[in-house]
Short mmCIF file of C-alpha atoms and ligand atoms in Angstrom, two decimals:
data_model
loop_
_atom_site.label_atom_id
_atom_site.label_comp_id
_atom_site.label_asym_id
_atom_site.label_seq_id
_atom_site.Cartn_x
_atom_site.Cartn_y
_atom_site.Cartn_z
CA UNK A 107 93.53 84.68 93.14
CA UNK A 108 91.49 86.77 95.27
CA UNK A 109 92.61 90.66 96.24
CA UNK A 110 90.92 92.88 98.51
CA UNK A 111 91.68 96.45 97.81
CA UNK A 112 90.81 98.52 101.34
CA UNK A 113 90.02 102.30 102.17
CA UNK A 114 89.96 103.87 105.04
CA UNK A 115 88.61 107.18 106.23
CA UNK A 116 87.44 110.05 103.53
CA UNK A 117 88.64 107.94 100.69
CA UNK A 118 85.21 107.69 99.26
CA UNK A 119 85.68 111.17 98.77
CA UNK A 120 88.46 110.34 96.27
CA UNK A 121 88.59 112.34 93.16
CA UNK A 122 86.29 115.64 94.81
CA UNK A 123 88.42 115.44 98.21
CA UNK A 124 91.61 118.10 98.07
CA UNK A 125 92.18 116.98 94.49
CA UNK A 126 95.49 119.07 94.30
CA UNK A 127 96.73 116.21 96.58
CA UNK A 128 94.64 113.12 96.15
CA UNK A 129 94.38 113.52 92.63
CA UNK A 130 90.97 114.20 90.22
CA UNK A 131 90.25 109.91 89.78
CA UNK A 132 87.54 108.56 91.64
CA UNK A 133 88.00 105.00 93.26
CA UNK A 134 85.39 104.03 90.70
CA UNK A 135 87.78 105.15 87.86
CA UNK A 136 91.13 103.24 89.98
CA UNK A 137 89.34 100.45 90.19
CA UNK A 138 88.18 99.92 86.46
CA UNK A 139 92.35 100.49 85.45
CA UNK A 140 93.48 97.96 88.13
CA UNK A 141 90.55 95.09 86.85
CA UNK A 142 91.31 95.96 83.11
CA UNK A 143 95.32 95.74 84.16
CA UNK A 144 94.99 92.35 85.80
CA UNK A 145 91.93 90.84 84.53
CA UNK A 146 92.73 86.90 86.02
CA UNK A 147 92.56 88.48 89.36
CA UNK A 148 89.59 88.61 91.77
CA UNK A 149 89.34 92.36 92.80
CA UNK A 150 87.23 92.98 95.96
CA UNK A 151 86.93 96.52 97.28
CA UNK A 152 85.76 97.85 100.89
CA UNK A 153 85.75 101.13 102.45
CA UNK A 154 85.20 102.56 105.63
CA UNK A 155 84.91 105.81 107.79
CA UNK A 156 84.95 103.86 110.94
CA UNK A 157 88.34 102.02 112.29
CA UNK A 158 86.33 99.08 113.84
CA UNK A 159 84.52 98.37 110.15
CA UNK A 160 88.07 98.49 108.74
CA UNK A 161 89.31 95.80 111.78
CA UNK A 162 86.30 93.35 111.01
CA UNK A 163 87.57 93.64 107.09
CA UNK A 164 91.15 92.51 107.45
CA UNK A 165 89.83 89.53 109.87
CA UNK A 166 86.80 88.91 107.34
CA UNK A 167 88.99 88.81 104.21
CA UNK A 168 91.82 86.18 106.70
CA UNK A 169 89.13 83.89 108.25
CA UNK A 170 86.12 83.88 105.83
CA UNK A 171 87.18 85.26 102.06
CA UNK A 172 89.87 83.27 100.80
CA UNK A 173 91.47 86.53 99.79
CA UNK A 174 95.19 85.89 99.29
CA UNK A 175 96.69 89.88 99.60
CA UNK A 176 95.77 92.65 100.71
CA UNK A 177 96.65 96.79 99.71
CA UNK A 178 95.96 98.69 102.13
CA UNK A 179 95.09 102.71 102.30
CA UNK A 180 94.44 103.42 106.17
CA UNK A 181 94.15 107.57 105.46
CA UNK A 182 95.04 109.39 108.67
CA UNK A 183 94.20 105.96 110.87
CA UNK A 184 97.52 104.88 109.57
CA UNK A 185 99.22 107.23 111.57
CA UNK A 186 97.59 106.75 114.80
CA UNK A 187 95.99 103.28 114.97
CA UNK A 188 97.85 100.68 117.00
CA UNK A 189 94.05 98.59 116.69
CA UNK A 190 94.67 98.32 112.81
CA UNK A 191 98.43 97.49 113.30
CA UNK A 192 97.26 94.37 115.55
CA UNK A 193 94.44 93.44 113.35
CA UNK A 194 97.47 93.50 110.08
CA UNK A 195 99.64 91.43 112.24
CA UNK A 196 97.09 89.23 113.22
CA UNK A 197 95.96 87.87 109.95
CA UNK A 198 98.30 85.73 108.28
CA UNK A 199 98.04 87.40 104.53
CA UNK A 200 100.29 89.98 102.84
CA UNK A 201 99.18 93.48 103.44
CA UNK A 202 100.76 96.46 101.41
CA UNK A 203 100.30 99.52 102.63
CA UNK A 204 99.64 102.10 99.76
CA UNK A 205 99.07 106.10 99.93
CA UNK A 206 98.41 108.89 97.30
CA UNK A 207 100.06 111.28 98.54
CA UNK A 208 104.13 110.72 99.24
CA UNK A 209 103.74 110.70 103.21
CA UNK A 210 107.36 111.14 103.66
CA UNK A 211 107.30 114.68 102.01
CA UNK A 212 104.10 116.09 103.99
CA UNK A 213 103.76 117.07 107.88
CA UNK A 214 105.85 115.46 109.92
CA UNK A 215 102.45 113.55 112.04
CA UNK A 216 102.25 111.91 108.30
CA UNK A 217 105.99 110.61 108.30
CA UNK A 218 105.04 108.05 111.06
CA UNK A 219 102.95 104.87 109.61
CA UNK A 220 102.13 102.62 113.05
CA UNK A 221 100.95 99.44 110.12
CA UNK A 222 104.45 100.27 108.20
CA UNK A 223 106.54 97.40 110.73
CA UNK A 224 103.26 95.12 110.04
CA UNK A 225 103.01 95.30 106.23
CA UNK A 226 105.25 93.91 104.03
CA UNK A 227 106.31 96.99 101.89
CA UNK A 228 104.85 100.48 101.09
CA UNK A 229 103.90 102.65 98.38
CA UNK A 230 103.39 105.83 98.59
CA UNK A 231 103.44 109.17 96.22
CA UNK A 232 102.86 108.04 92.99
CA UNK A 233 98.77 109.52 92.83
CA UNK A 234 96.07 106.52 92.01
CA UNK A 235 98.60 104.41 90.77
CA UNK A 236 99.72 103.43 94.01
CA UNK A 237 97.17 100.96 93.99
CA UNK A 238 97.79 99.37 90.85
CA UNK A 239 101.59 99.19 92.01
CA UNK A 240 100.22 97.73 95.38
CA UNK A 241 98.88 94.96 93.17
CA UNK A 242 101.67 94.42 90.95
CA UNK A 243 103.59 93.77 94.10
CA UNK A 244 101.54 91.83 96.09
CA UNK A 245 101.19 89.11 92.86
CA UNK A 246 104.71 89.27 92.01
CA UNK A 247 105.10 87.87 96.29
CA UNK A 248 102.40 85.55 96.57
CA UNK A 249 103.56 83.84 92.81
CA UNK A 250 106.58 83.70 93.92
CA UNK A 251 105.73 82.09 97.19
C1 DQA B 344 96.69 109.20 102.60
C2 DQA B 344 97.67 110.02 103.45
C3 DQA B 344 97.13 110.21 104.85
O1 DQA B 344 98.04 110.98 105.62
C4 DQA B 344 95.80 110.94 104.83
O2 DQA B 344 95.28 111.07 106.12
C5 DQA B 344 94.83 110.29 103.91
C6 DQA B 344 95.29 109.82 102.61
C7 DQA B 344 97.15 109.10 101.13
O3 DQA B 344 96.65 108.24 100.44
O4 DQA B 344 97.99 109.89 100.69
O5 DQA B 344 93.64 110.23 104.18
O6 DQA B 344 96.63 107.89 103.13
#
């Protein structure tokens, strides 16, 4: 089973960028905890600065990569993008949509997810392992599906 694991703006900065919220773990570091967690899954991993980069992954990993789930960490273009929020309910895989940082607690612009309605679930506020978490869930759906 194939997962695609995708970033969106500054989060190639993880581990140097405002590490007093993002946490001191590079992606790098995330990445090697989620493959050594689950090592019979396929872990793929994209990031991007740009929103249309981050559209052509989601239909990429639908129509061409036989990926099976997706967990998703939009950064601030969850919060504004209605473009991403089509492309999500567009493709017809699982997307989870994961943070760092608990979104909920922060400024009120970051209380408002525009992909929340088009992902099935969120995680949010539990530092890098969100994303193994985003994992966990999004095996424990499709095995059960
Ligand atoms: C974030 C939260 C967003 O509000 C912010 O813009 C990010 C990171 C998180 O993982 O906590 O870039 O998605």
């Amino acid at each position: 089973m194939k997962i695609l694991i995708l970033n969106g703006p500054n989060l190639n900065l993880l581990g140097r960028r405002q590490p007093e919220i993002y946490g001191s773990k590079s992606m790098e570091e995330i990445l090697g905890d989620i493959t050594r967690a689950y090592p019979e899954t396929e872990i793929e991993y994209f990031q991007s600065n740009h929103e249309g980069e981050l559209i052509d992954a989601l239909h990429r990993a639908w129509l061409h990569d036989n990926v099976s789930g997706i967990v998703f960490n939009a950064g601030a273009y969850t919060h504004t993008s209605i473009a991403l929020a089509d492309a999500i309910a567009a493709v017809e895989i699982p997307v989870v949509e994961v943070h760092l940082s608990n979104v909920s607690a922060r400024e009120p612009v970051r209380r408002q997810s525009m992909i929340a309605p088009v992902c099935c679930g969120t995680i949010a506020g539990f530092g890098a392992d969100s994303y193994r978490l985003g994992v966990e869930a999004l095996l424990k759906m499709l095995c059960k599906e």
